[in-house]
Coordinates of C-alpha atoms in Angstrom, one line a residue:
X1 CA -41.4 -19.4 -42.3
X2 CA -44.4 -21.2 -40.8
X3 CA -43.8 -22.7 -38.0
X4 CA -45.5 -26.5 -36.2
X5 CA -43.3 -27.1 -33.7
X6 CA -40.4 -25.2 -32.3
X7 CA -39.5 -23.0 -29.1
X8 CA -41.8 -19.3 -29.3
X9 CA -39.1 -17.3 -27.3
X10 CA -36.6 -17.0 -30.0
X11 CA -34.5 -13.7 -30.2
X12 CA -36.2 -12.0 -32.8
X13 CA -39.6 -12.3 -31.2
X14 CA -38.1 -11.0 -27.9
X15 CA -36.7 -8.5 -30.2
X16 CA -39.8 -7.5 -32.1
X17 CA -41.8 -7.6 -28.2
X18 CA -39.4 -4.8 -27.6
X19 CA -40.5 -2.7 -30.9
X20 CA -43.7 -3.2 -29.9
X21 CA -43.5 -1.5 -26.5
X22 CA -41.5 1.9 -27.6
X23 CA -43.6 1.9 -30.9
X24 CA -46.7 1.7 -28.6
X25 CA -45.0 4.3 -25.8
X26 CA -43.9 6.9 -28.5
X27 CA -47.6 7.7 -29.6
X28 CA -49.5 7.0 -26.8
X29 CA -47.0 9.4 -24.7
X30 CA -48.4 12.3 -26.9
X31 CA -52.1 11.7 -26.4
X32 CA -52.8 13.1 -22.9
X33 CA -50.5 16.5 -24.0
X34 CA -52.2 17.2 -27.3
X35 CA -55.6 18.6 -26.2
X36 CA -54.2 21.5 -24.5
X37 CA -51.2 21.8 -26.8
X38 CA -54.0 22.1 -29.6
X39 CA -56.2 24.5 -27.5
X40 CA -52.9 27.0 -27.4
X41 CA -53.2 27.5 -31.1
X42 CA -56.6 28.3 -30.3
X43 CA -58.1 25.0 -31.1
X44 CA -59.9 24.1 -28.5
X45 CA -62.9 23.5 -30.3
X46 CA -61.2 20.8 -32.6
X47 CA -59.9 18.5 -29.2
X48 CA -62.0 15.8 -30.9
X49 CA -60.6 15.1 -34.3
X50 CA -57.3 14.3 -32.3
X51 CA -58.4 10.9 -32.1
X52 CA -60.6 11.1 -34.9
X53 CA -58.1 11.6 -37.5
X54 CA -55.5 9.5 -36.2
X55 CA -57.8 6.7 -36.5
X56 CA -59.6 7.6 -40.0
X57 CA -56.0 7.3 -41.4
X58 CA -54.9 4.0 -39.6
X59 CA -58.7 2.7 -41.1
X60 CA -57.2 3.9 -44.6
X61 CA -54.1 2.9 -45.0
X62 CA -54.7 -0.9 -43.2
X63 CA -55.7 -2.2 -47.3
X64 CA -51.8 -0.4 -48.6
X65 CA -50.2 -2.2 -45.2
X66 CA -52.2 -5.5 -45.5
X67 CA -51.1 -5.6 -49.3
X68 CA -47.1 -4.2 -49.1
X69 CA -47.1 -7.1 -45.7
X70 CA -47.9 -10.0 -48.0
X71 CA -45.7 -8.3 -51.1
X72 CA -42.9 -6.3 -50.1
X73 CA -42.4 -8.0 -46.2
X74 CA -43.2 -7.5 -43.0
X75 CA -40.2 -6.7 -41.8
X76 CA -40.4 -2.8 -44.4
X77 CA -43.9 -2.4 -43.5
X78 CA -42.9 -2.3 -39.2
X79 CA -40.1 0.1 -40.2
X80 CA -42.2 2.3 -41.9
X81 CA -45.0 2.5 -39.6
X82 CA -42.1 3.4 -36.8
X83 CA -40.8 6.4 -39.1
X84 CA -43.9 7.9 -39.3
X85 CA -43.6 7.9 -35.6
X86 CA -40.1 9.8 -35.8
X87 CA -41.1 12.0 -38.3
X88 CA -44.0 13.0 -36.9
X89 CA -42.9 13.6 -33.5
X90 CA -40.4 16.1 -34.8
X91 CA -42.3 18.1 -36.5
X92 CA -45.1 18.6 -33.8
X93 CA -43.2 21.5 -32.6
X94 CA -42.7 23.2 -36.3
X95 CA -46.4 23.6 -36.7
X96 CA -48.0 26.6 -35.5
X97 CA -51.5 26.8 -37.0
X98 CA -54.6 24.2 -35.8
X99 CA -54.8 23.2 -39.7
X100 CA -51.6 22.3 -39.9
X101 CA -51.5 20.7 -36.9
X102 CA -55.0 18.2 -37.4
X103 CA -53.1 17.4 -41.3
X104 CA -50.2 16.1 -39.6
X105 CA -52.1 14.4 -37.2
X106 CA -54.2 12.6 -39.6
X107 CA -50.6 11.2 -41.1
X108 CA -49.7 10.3 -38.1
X109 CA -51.6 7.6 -38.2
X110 CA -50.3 6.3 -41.4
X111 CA -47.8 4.4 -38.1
X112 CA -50.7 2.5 -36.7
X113 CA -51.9 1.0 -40.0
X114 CA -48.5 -0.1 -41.0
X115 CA -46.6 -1.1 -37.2
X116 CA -49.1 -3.7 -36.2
X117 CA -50.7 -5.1 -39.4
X118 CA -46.8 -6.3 -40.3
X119 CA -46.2 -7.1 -36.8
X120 CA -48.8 -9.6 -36.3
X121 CA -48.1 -11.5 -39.5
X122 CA -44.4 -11.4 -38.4
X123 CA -45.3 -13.0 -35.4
X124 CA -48.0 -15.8 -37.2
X125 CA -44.6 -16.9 -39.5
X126 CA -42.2 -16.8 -36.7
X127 CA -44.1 -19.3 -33.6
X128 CA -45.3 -22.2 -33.7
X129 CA -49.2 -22.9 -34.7
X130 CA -49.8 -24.4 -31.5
X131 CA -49.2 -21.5 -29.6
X132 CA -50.4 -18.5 -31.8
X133 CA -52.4 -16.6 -28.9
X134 CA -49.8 -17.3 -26.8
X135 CA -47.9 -15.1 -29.2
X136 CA -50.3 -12.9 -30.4
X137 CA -51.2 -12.2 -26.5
X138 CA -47.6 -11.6 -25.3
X139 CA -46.7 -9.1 -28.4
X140 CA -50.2 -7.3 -27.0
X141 CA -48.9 -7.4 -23.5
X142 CA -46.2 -5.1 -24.3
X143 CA -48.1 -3.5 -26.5
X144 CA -50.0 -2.4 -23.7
X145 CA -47.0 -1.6 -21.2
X146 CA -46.1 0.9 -23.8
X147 CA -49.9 2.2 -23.4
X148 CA -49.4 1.9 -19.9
X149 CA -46.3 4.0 -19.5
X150 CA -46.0 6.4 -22.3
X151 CA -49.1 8.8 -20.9
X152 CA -47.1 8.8 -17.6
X153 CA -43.8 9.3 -19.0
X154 CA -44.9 12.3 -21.4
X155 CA -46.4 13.7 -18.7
X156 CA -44.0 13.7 -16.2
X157 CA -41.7 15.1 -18.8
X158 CA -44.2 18.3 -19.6
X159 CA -44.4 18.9 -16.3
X160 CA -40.5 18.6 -15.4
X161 CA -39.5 20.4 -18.9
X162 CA -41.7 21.2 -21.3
X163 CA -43.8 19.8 -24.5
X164 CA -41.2 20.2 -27.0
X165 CA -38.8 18.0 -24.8
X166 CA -41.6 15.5 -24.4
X167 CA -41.7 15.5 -28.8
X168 CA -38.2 15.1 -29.0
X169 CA -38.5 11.7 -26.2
X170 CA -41.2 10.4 -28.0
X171 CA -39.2 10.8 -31.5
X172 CA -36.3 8.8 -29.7
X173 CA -38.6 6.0 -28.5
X174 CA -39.8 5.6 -32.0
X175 CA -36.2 5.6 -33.6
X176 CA -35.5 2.7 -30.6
X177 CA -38.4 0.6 -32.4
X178 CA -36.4 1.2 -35.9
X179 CA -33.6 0.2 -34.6
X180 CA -34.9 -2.8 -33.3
X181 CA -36.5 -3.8 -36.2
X182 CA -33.2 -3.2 -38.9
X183 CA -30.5 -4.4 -37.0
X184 CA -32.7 -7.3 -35.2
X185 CA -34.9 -9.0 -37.5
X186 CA -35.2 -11.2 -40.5
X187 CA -37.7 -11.4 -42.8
X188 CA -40.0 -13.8 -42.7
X189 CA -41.8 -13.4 -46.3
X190 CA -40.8 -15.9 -49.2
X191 CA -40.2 -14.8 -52.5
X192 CA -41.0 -10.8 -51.4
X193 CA -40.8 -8.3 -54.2
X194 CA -39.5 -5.2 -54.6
X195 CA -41.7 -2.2 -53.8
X196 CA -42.9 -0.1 -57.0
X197 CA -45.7 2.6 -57.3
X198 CA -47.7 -0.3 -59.0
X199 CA -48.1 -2.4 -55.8
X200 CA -49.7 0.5 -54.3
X201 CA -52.9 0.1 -56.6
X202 CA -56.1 -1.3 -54.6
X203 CA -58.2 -3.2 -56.0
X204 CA -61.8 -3.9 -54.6
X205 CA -60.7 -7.7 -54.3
X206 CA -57.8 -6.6 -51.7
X207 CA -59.6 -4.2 -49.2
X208 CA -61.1 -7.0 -47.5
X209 CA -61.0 -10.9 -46.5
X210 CA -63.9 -12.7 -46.9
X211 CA -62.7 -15.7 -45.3
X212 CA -61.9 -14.0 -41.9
X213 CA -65.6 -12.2 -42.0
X214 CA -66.1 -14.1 -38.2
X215 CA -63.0 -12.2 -36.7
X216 CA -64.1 -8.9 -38.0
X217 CA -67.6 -9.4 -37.1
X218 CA -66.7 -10.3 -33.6
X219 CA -64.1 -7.4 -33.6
X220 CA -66.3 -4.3 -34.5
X221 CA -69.0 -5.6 -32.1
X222 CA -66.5 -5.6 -29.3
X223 CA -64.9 -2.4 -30.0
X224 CA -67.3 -0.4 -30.3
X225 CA -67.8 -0.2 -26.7
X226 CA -64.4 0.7 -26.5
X227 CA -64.5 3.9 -28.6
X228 CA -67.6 4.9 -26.3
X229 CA -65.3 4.8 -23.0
X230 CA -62.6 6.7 -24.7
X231 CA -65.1 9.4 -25.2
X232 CA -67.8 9.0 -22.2
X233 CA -65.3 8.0 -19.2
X234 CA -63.4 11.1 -18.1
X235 CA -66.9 12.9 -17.9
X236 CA -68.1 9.8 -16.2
X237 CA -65.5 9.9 -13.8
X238 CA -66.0 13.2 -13.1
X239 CA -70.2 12.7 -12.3
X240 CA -69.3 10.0 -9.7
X241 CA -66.5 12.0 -7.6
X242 CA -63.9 10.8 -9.1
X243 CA -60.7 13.8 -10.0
X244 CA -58.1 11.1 -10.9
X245 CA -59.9 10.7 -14.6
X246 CA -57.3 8.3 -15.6
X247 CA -58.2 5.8 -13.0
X248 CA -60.8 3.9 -14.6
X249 CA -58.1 3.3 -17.5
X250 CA -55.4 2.0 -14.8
X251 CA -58.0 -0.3 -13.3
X252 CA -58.8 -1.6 -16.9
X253 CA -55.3 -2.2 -18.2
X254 CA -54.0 -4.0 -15.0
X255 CA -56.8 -6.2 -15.2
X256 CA -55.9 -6.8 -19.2
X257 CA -52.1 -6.9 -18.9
X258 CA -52.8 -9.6 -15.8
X259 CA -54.7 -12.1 -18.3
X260 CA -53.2 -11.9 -21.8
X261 CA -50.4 -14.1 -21.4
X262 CA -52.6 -16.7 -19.5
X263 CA -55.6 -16.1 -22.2
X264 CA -53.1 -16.6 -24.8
X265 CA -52.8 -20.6 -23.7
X266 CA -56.1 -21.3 -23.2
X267 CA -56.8 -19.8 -26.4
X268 CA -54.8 -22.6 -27.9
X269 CA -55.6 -25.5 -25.9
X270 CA -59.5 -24.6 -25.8
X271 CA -60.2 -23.3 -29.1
X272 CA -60.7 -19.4 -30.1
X273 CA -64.4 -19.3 -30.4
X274 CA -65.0 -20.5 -26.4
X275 CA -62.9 -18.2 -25.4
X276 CA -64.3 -15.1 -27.6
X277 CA -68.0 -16.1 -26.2
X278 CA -66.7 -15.9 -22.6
X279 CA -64.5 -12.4 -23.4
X280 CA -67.6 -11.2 -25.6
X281 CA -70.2 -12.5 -22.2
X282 CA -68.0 -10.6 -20.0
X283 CA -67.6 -7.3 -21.9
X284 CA -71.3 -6.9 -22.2
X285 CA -71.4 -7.1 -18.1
X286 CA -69.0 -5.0 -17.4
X287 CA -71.3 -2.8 -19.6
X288 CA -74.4 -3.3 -17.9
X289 CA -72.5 -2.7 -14.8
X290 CA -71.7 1.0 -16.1
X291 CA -75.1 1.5 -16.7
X292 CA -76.2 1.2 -13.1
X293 CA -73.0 1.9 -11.7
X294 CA -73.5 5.3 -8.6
X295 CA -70.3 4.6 -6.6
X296 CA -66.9 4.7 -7.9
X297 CA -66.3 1.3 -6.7
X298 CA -69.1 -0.4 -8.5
X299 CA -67.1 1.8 -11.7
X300 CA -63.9 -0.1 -10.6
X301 CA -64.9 -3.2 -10.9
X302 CA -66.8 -2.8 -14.1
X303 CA -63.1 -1.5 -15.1
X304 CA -61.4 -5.0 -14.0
X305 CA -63.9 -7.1 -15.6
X306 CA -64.0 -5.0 -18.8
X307 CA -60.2 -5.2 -18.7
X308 CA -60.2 -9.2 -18.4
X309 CA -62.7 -9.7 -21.3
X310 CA -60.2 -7.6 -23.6
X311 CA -56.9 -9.3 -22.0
X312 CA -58.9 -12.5 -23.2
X313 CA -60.5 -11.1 -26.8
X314 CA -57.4 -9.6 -28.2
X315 CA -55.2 -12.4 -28.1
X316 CA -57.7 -15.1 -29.3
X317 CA -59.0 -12.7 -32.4
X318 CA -56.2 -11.8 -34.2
X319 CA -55.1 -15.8 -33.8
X320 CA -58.7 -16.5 -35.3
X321 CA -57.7 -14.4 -38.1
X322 CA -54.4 -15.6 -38.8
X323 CA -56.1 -19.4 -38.5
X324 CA -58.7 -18.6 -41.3
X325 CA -56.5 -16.4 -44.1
X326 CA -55.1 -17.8 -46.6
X327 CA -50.6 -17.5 -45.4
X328 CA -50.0 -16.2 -48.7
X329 CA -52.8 -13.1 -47.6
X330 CA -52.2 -12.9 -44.0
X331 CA -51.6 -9.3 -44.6
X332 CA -55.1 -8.7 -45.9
X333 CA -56.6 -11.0 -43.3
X334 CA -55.0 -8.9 -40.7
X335 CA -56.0 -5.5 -42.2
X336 CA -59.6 -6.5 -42.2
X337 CA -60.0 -7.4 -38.8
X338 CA -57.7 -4.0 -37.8
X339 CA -59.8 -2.0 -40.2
X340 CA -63.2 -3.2 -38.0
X341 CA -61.4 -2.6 -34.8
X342 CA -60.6 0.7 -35.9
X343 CA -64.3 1.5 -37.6
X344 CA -65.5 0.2 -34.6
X345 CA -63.8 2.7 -32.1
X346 CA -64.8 5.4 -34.4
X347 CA -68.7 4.5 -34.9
X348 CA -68.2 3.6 -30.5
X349 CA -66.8 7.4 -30.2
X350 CA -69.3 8.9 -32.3
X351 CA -72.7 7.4 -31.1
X352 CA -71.7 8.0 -27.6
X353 CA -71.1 11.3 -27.9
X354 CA -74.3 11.7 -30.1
X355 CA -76.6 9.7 -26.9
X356 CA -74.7 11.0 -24.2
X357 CA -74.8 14.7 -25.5
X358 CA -73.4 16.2 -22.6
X359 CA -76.0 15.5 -20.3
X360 CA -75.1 12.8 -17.2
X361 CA -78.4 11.6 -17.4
X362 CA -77.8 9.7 -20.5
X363 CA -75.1 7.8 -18.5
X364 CA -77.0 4.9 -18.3
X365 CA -78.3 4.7 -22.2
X366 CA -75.2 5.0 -23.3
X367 CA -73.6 2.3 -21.3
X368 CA -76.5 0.2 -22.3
X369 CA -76.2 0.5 -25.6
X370 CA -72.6 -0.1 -26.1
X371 CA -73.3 -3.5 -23.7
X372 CA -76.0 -4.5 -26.6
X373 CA -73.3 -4.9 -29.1
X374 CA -71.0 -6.8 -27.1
X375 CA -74.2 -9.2 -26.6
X376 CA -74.8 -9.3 -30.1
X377 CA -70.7 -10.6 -30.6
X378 CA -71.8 -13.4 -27.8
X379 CA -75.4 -14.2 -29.8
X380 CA -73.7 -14.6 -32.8
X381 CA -70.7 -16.8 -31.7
X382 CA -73.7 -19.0 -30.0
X383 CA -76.5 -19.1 -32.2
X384 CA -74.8 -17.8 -36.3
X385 CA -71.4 -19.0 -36.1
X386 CA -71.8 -22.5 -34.6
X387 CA -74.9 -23.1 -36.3
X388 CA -73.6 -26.0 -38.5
X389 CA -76.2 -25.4 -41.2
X390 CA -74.5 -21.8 -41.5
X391 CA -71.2 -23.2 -41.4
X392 CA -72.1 -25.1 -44.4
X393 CA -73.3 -21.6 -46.1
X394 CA -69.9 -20.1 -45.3
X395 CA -67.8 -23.0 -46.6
X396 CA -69.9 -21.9 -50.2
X397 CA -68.8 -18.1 -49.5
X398 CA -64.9 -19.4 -48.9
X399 CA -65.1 -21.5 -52.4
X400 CA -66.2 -18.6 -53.9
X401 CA -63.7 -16.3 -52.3
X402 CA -61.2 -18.9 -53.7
X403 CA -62.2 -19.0 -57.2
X404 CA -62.5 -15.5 -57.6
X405 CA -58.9 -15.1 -57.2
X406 CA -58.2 -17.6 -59.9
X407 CA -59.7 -15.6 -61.8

């Protein structure tokens, strides 16, 4: 269903815009609650795997999503990344032990490696070519309203009710998504097969894209820093005055929902790589910035900037991707770049923590460290990936790529 000319605000991608958002709202309502809900089984030394193990199964399962998107559809793999969700959110309340409860969060995030690896390639088949980021950054955008509201809304609901209510809303958001998706959508995969034990076999040759090795190169670098403000921030906050520890994140995802639609367009007029250098350029200032920062308003504007240079990465990426894959393998295209953007926020979380090491005056290090990477995305969009004699080199590793799969 490849699109080169056509209108992008059709029904179904309004539609699938909508998924998006309640998908994103249902598990991102849950994350601010968890801690303590974990600590009152007497976990509170295991607050950390929270995240950890939600994102070590999204990693795991992107190679089954990417595969089963370009096999079975796009359209089963969004639906059964949603019922996870469901599922999951109702039985949150049925576990009572902190074993139980870090196993079924580590399969909760069986949701996030299936929802948005079939919901990007949905949207690649459904818009036209011409305006990919356009797409790609308007499906983000309400990606990110859901991310923006969810933390609010479960929290407002804990405080009015309690946390089992708050489970049961989230389960109901989720179950909105499915709906969406069953009764609103077509599929948009040719000649899709029916799913069978045997399509769940992996073979080295499907667990990652060689062709879209630029996109996930440029994606780990930049998301890296990402997992470190996850993990460093609230403490962060905290060492500069600041109680609200959720303010940072508000500054951050105003500035990113204010450019995506906009960063979309010039994305597809300008060309993905200019825009990627300027995000990448950006990032690693707002970095720097964090480093040195003293005054929480010095913090705050490191937060808009760093906000701006995701609102314009995100988009322009996952187009990059799409643009290099092979149609027939957008699945596996897409899964490699969401599997670096999730190793990335792992290994960002983890060497954080291991610099920082609960001592403020590794604030700056850590900062700094986390802006070297983003500087290394910008030195090699500059210098590796428009070096033409390299391109030349790469054009080799994409013949090979193809002739291996005639194999």
């Amino acid at each position: 269903m490849e699109q080169s000319s056509g209108r992008m605000y059709s029904a179904h991608f309004i539609l699938l815009c909508l998924s998006n958002a309640v998908f994103s709202a249902s598990y991102n309502m849950l994350i601010p609650e968890l801690p303590a809900y974990l600590s009152s089984m007497g976990g509170e030394d295991y607050k950390g795997y929270i995240l950890a193990l939600f994102t070590l199964m999204a990693g795991l399962s992107r190679p089954f999503s990417g595969k089963l998107t370009d096999t079975v559809g796009r359209v089963p793999v969004m639906i059964f990344g949603s019922v996870i969700c469901v599922v999951c959110s109702l039985l949150y309340p049925l576990v009572s032990s902190v074993g139980a409860f870090l196993l079924l969060r580590f399969f909760h995030g069986f949701s996030t490696g299936f929802k948005p690896t079939g919901t990007t390639a949905y949207v690649s088949d459904l818009v036209p070519y011409n305006r990919r980021a356009e797409a790609m950054g308007m499906v983000g955008l309400f990606s990110t309203i859901g991310l923006a509201l969810g933390p609010a809304i479960g929290g407002f609901i804990a405080a009015r009710w309690d946390i089992y209510v708050m489970f049961q809303v989230s389960a109901v958001f989720a179950l909105s998504s499915v709906v969406i998706l069953i009764g609103g959508l077509k599929e948009t995969l040719p000649n899709r097969q029916r799913f069978k034990p045997a399509l769940l076999k992996i073979s080295r040759h499907e667990i990652f894209e060689p062709l879209v090795l630029g996109p996930v190169i440029v994606t780990f670098l930049t998301f890296l820093s990402y997992g470190a403000l996850l993990t460093v921030i609230p403490d962060f906050s905290q060492h500069l005055g600041i109680h609200n520890k959720g303010l940072f994140f508000t500054f951050f995802t105003a500035a990113s929902i204010g450019v995506r639609l906009l960063a979309g367009k010039v994305s597809d007029r300008y060309g993905r790589v200019p825009v990627l250098k300027i995000s990448a350029a950006m990032m690693a200032l707002s970095l720097f910035m964090l480093a040195v920062a003293t005054t929480p308003y010095v913090m705050m504007a490191a937060a808009i900037i760093y906000g701006v240079s995701v609102g314009l990465n995100s988009p322009a990426v996952t187009a990059w991707t799409v643009d290099l894959g092979l149609p027939e393998h957008r699945g596996r295209a897409l899964a490699s770049m969401y599997i670096a953007m999730e190793a990335g926020i792992g290994l960002g979380a983890y060497l954080s923590a291991f610099i920082y090491h609960n001592r403020a005056a590794y604030f700056p290090a850590t900062f700094a460290v986390m802006g070297i990477a983003a500087l290394l995305a910008t030195v090699y969009l500059m210098l590796i990936y428009d070096n033409r004699r390299l391109k030349i080199m790469w054009r080799l590793v994409h013949m090979k790529a193809h002739l291996r799969r005639w194999r």
